[in-house]
Tab-separated table of C-alpha atoms and ligand atoms in Angstrom:
chain	number	residue	atom	x	y	z
A	1	MET	CA	-10.606	-0.066	29.090
A	2	GLU	CA	-9.462	0.013	25.465
A	3	SER	CA	-11.241	2.243	22.999
A	4	ASN	CA	-13.066	0.735	20.052
A	5	THR	CA	-10.304	1.771	17.688
A	6	GLU	CA	-7.703	0.019	19.801
A	7	MET	CA	-9.755	-3.150	19.965
A	8	ALA	CA	-10.458	-3.111	16.248
A	9	LYS	CA	-8.053	-5.126	14.171
A	10	VAL	CA	-4.994	-3.887	12.325
A	11	ALA	CA	-4.371	-5.028	8.764
A	12	ILE	CA	-1.181	-5.228	6.782
A	13	ILE	CA	-1.441	-5.313	3.016
A	14	GLY	CA	1.666	-6.888	1.556
A	15	GLY	CA	2.874	-5.818	-1.871
A	16	THR	CA	5.490	-7.177	-4.253
A	17	GLY	CA	8.132	-9.120	-2.322
A	18	LEU	CA	5.919	-9.306	0.750
A	19	THR	CA	3.378	-11.959	-0.213
A	20	SER	CA	3.926	-13.547	3.182
A	21	LEU	CA	4.942	-12.078	6.470
A	22	LYS	CA	7.866	-13.733	8.228
A	23	GLY	CA	7.139	-14.015	11.923
A	24	LEU	CA	3.364	-13.996	11.440
A	25	GLU	CA	1.949	-16.984	13.252
A	26	ILE	CA	-1.136	-17.701	11.215
A	27	THR	CA	-3.995	-19.049	13.273
A	28	ARG	CA	-6.694	-18.963	10.605
A	29	ARG	CA	-7.021	-18.330	6.876
A	30	GLU	CA	-10.398	-17.243	5.649
A	31	GLU	CA	-11.703	-17.192	2.066
A	32	VAL	CA	-14.276	-14.428	1.845
A	33	THR	CA	-16.522	-13.003	-0.829
A	34	THR	CA	-17.843	-9.458	-0.970
A	35	PRO	CA	-20.601	-7.669	-2.915
A	36	TYR	CA	-17.732	-6.589	-5.215
A	37	GLY	CA	-16.314	-10.061	-5.817
A	38	GLN	CA	-13.302	-11.918	-4.508
A	39	PRO	CA	-10.363	-10.250	-2.767
A	40	SER	CA	-6.826	-11.030	-3.951
A	41	GLY	CA	-6.672	-14.052	-1.654
A	42	PRO	CA	-7.712	-15.363	1.738
A	43	LEU	CA	-7.377	-13.151	4.797
A	44	SER	CA	-4.672	-14.520	7.104
A	45	TYR	CA	-5.380	-13.964	10.779
A	46	GLY	CA	-2.518	-14.313	13.145
A	47	GLN	CA	-0.177	-12.975	15.749
A	48	LEU	CA	2.825	-10.806	15.020
A	49	CYS	CA	4.939	-10.057	18.095
A	50	GLY	CA	2.016	-11.274	20.184
A	51	LYS	CA	-0.441	-8.825	18.607
A	52	GLU	CA	-3.422	-9.767	16.476
A	53	VAL	CA	-3.103	-8.744	12.815
A	54	VAL	CA	-4.853	-9.517	9.553
A	55	PHE	CA	-2.649	-9.959	6.502
A	56	LEU	CA	-3.633	-9.742	2.839
A	57	ALA	CA	-1.303	-10.263	-0.124
A	58	ARG	CA	-2.303	-7.565	-2.627
A	59	HIS	CA	-1.143	-9.468	-5.712
A	60	GLY	CA	-2.412	-12.844	-4.442
A	61	ASP	CA	-0.562	-15.509	-2.490
A	62	HIS	CA	1.496	-16.457	-5.547
A	63	HIS	CA	1.910	-12.941	-6.921
A	64	THR	CA	-0.185	-13.586	-10.023
A	65	LEU	CA	-2.438	-10.478	-10.112
A	66	PRO	CA	-1.055	-7.473	-12.029
A	67	PRO	CA	-1.803	-4.002	-10.589
A	68	HIS	CA	-4.678	-3.202	-12.989
A	69	LYS	CA	-6.397	-6.544	-12.311
A	70	ILE	CA	-6.454	-6.291	-8.517
A	71	ASN	CA	-9.965	-6.104	-7.076
A	72	TYR	CA	-9.205	-3.158	-4.771
A	73	ARG	CA	-12.842	-2.761	-3.755
A	74	ALA	CA	-13.144	-6.404	-2.665
A	75	ASN	CA	-9.857	-6.170	-0.733
A	76	ILE	CA	-10.857	-3.079	1.249
A	77	TRP	CA	-14.428	-4.245	1.768
A	78	ALA	CA	-13.218	-7.633	3.066
A	79	LEU	CA	-10.895	-5.940	5.577
A	80	LYS	CA	-13.677	-3.669	6.807
A	81	GLU	CA	-16.007	-6.670	7.197
A	82	ALA	CA	-13.261	-8.434	9.177
A	83	GLY	CA	-13.424	-5.624	11.761
A	84	VAL	CA	-10.288	-3.814	10.635
A	85	ALA	CA	-10.006	-0.084	11.454
A	86	ARG	CA	-6.365	0.582	10.499
A	87	ILE	CA	-4.527	-0.489	7.353
A	88	PHE	CA	-0.765	-0.361	6.889
A	89	ALA	CA	-0.084	-0.822	3.170
A	90	MET	CA	3.362	-1.950	2.008
A	91	ALA	CA	4.348	-1.070	-1.554
A	92	ALA	CA	7.361	-1.488	-3.842
A	93	VAL	CA	7.976	1.670	-5.890
A	94	GLY	CA	10.424	3.364	-8.242
A	95	GLY	CA	12.462	6.269	-6.862
A	96	ILE	CA	12.257	9.720	-8.468
A	97	ALA	CA	13.616	12.092	-5.788
A	98	GLU	CA	17.398	12.077	-5.394
A	99	ASP	CA	17.119	11.209	-1.703
A	100	PHE	CA	15.030	8.106	-2.377
A	101	PRO	CA	17.428	5.502	-3.824
A	102	PRO	CA	16.797	1.744	-4.155
A	103	GLU	CA	16.435	-0.156	-0.841
A	104	LYS	CA	15.332	2.954	1.085
A	105	LEU	CA	11.902	3.247	2.735
A	106	ALA	CA	9.525	6.225	2.519
A	107	VAL	CA	6.223	7.157	4.134
A	108	PRO	CA	4.387	9.345	1.600
A	109	ASP	CA	2.109	12.144	2.775
A	110	GLN	CA	0.543	12.930	-0.602
A	111	LEU	CA	-0.348	11.207	-3.839
A	112	ILE	CA	-1.297	11.941	-7.439
A	113	ASP	CA	-3.517	9.480	-9.273
A	114	TYR	CA	-2.665	8.771	-12.925
A	115	THR	CA	-4.557	5.471	-13.116
A	116	TRP	CA	-7.582	5.016	-15.366
A	117	SER	CA	-10.530	2.678	-15.794
A	118	ARG	CA	-10.152	1.091	-12.371
A	119	LYS	CA	-13.201	0.626	-10.143
A	120	ASN	CA	-12.335	3.501	-7.836
A	121	THR	CA	-15.393	4.112	-5.665
A	122	PHE	CA	-18.002	2.399	-3.512
A	123	PHE	CA	-20.389	5.306	-4.101
A	124	GLU	CA	-21.752	4.353	-7.468
A	125	GLU	CA	-25.218	2.862	-7.350
A	126	GLY	CA	-28.318	3.033	-5.193
A	127	LEU	CA	-27.255	6.366	-3.703
A	128	GLU	CA	-29.636	8.661	-1.906
A	129	GLU	CA	-27.281	11.498	-2.769
A	130	VAL	CA	-23.970	11.925	-4.570
A	131	VAL	CA	-20.957	11.520	-2.251
A	132	HIS	CA	-17.671	13.437	-2.631
A	133	VAL	CA	-15.283	12.191	0.020
A	134	ASP	CA	-12.640	14.625	1.344
A	135	PHE	CA	-9.174	13.497	0.238
A	136	THR	CA	-7.080	16.616	0.930
A	137	PHE	CA	-4.729	14.521	3.061
A	138	PRO	CA	-4.919	11.024	1.572
A	139	TYR	CA	-2.978	9.239	4.332
A	140	ASP	CA	-3.831	9.028	8.022
A	141	GLU	CA	-1.313	11.174	9.916
A	142	GLY	CA	-1.386	9.001	13.051
A	143	LEU	CA	-0.535	5.873	11.078
A	144	ARG	CA	2.138	7.757	9.131
A	145	GLN	CA	3.819	8.837	12.351
A	146	ALA	CA	3.604	5.271	13.686
A	147	LEU	CA	5.417	4.022	10.553
A	148	ILE	CA	8.082	6.732	10.827
A	149	SER	CA	8.704	5.989	14.536
A	150	ALA	CA	8.922	2.264	13.804
A	151	CYS	CA	11.550	2.926	11.112
A	152	ARG	CA	13.554	5.045	13.551
A	153	GLU	CA	13.328	2.400	16.260
A	154	ALA	CA	14.412	-0.292	13.839
A	155	GLY	CA	17.354	1.874	12.753
A	156	VAL	CA	16.015	2.005	9.186
A	157	ASP	CA	16.639	5.137	7.122
A	158	VAL	CA	13.346	6.620	5.885
A	159	CYS	CA	12.018	9.577	3.867
A	160	GLU	CA	9.410	10.981	6.240
A	161	SER	CA	7.244	12.470	3.492
A	162	GLY	CA	6.826	12.159	-0.244
A	163	VAL	CA	4.396	12.221	-3.118
A	164	TYR	CA	3.309	8.866	-4.519
A	165	GLY	CA	2.500	8.960	-8.245
A	166	ALA	CA	0.136	6.081	-9.013
A	167	THR	CA	0.498	4.912	-12.623
A	168	GLN	CA	-1.636	2.428	-14.526
A	169	GLY	CA	1.026	-0.124	-15.479
A	170	PRO	CA	1.678	-2.926	-15.880
A	171	ARG	CA	4.451	-1.504	-18.041
A	172	LEU	CA	7.076	0.712	-16.461
A	173	GLU	CA	7.175	4.399	-17.445
A	174	THR	CA	9.089	6.142	-20.209
A	175	ALA	CA	11.905	8.500	-19.199
A	176	ALA	CA	9.715	11.446	-20.307
A	177	GLU	CA	6.863	10.225	-18.109
A	178	ILE	CA	9.180	10.092	-15.094
A	179	ASN	CA	10.343	13.658	-15.890
A	180	ARG	CA	6.700	14.733	-16.023
A	181	LEU	CA	5.945	13.014	-12.713
A	182	GLU	CA	8.886	14.864	-11.181
A	183	ARG	CA	7.613	18.194	-12.529
A	184	ASP	CA	4.264	17.355	-10.962
A	185	GLY	CA	6.001	16.913	-7.616
A	186	CYS	CA	6.075	13.103	-7.385
A	187	THR	CA	9.013	11.689	-5.438
A	188	MET	CA	8.129	8.047	-6.110
A	189	VAL	CA	6.115	6.019	-8.602
A	190	GLY	CA	4.070	2.875	-8.097
A	191	MET	CA	1.102	1.106	-9.639
A	192	THR	CA	-1.093	0.055	-6.709
A	193	GLY	CA	-1.432	3.088	-4.426
A	194	MET	CA	-4.728	4.044	-6.048
A	195	PRO	CA	-7.582	3.391	-5.776
A	196	GLU	CA	-6.605	1.473	-2.610
A	197	ALA	CA	-6.109	4.637	-0.530
A	198	VAL	CA	-9.356	6.325	-1.521
A	199	LEU	CA	-11.441	3.188	-1.061
A	200	ALA	CA	-10.159	2.927	2.514
A	201	ARG	CA	-11.119	6.582	3.026
A	202	GLU	CA	-14.599	5.967	1.629
A	203	LEU	CA	-15.155	3.202	4.184
A	204	GLY	CA	-13.747	5.310	7.026
A	205	LEU	CA	-10.631	3.179	7.541
A	206	ALA	CA	-7.359	4.788	8.613
A	207	TYR	CA	-4.752	4.053	5.931
A	208	ALA	CA	-1.046	4.767	5.409
A	209	THR	CA	1.630	3.438	3.080
A	210	CYS	CA	5.220	2.398	3.671
A	211	ALA	CA	6.999	2.359	0.326
A	212	VAL	CA	10.253	0.613	-0.461
A	213	CYS	CA	12.258	1.795	-3.452
A	214	VAL	CA	13.249	-1.123	-5.690
A	215	ASN	CA	14.627	0.764	-8.713
A	216	TRP	CA	15.342	4.254	-9.961
A	217	GLY	CA	12.502	5.600	-12.105
A	218	ALA	CA	12.958	5.139	-15.864
A	219	GLY	CA	15.805	7.228	-17.260
A	220	ARG	CA	17.343	7.874	-13.846
A	221	SER	CA	19.934	5.090	-14.053
A	222	ASP	CA	22.142	3.680	-16.807
A	223	GLY	CA	20.286	1.458	-19.258
A	224	GLU	CA	17.078	-0.459	-18.785
A	225	ILE	CA	15.308	-1.384	-15.584
A	226	THR	CA	15.717	-5.133	-15.064
A	227	MET	CA	13.765	-7.574	-12.926
A	228	LYS	CA	17.127	-8.742	-11.574
A	229	GLU	CA	17.926	-5.335	-10.066
A	230	ILE	CA	14.369	-4.997	-8.755
A	231	GLU	CA	14.576	-8.386	-7.048
A	232	ALA	CA	17.963	-7.614	-5.510
A	233	SER	CA	16.653	-4.356	-4.019
A	234	LEU	CA	13.523	-6.117	-2.838
A	235	THR	CA	15.522	-8.675	-0.892
A	236	VAL	CA	17.163	-5.937	1.152
A	237	GLY	CA	14.053	-3.723	1.242
A	238	ALA	CA	11.742	-6.509	2.428
A	239	GLU	CA	14.091	-7.237	5.351
A	240	ARG	CA	13.925	-3.550	6.328
A	241	ILE	CA	10.128	-3.631	6.090
A	242	ARG	CA	10.039	-6.674	8.358
A	243	ALA	CA	12.310	-5.016	10.913
A	244	MET	CA	10.092	-1.919	10.808
A	245	LEU	CA	6.884	-3.971	11.129
A	246	GLU	CA	8.138	-5.719	14.268
A	247	LYS	CA	8.613	-2.342	15.969
A	248	LEU	CA	5.351	-1.030	14.538
A	249	ILE	CA	3.205	-3.895	15.768
A	250	ALA	CA	4.943	-4.083	19.140
A	251	ALA	CA	4.134	-0.389	19.705
A	252	LEU	CA	0.425	-0.672	18.843
B	301	LIG	N1	7.316	2.388	-11.822
B	301	LIG	C1	6.072	2.044	-11.403
B	301	LIG	N2	5.862	1.140	-10.459
B	301	LIG	C2	6.912	0.559	-9.879
B	301	LIG	C3	8.227	0.876	-10.250
B	301	LIG	C4	8.437	1.847	-11.272
B	301	LIG	O1	9.574	2.177	-11.654
B	301	LIG	N3	9.049	0.101	-9.482
B	301	LIG	C5	8.245	-0.622	-8.666
B	301	LIG	N4	6.949	-0.359	-8.907
């Protein structure tokens, strides 16, 4: 007999370069609304390696939503309503640590939130008492280990820990900002890691991120960061994510 957690659905949130999931046989696409508005797009239900998964494209099916315009609350609420208990979030990031170059994957174990003016909690109105959710360890350790094992099985090189610095965007950082993030302990920088992670925690969903480096952080390579270099790294990185996901889902 499977436990409730095992029977509950697994979701994959796809980031930049992963607006669709190759190999996902979609059986149903569902437009949903939530008390917080519309999610980024329809929920795609389907089978990946014979296992049931729910897929959501964070930036919308056509990658039109910038990081600060994403309705993170609607996305997480919709997944919870769909019966999801575990979320694997894919994210393209800039590399700060020397051992996290473009095209490499990382599974962060900590984060620092530099975003502002985003709707970052479900505990806002109509409360019987104020809620302060514990966030000492922002990512679920079981899901993190599952991601790391899947990378190993797929033969994909991975940083097994790291600190995700979540910036507001949509602009990239200055070189001084990247230096500051490094002093703070960040090993990678992205724009969508928060409030997604904390909203999942507030709803009691297990959540972990697999990041793919698509460029060196500002000032860490010669010249400017170009969309061309980002796209080239994404092509390779997205293939590695797909290889990892096949092992991940098969092992669930
Ligand atoms: N900074 C912030 N977010 C990012 C970057 C970056 O350099 N690359 C991909 N997402």
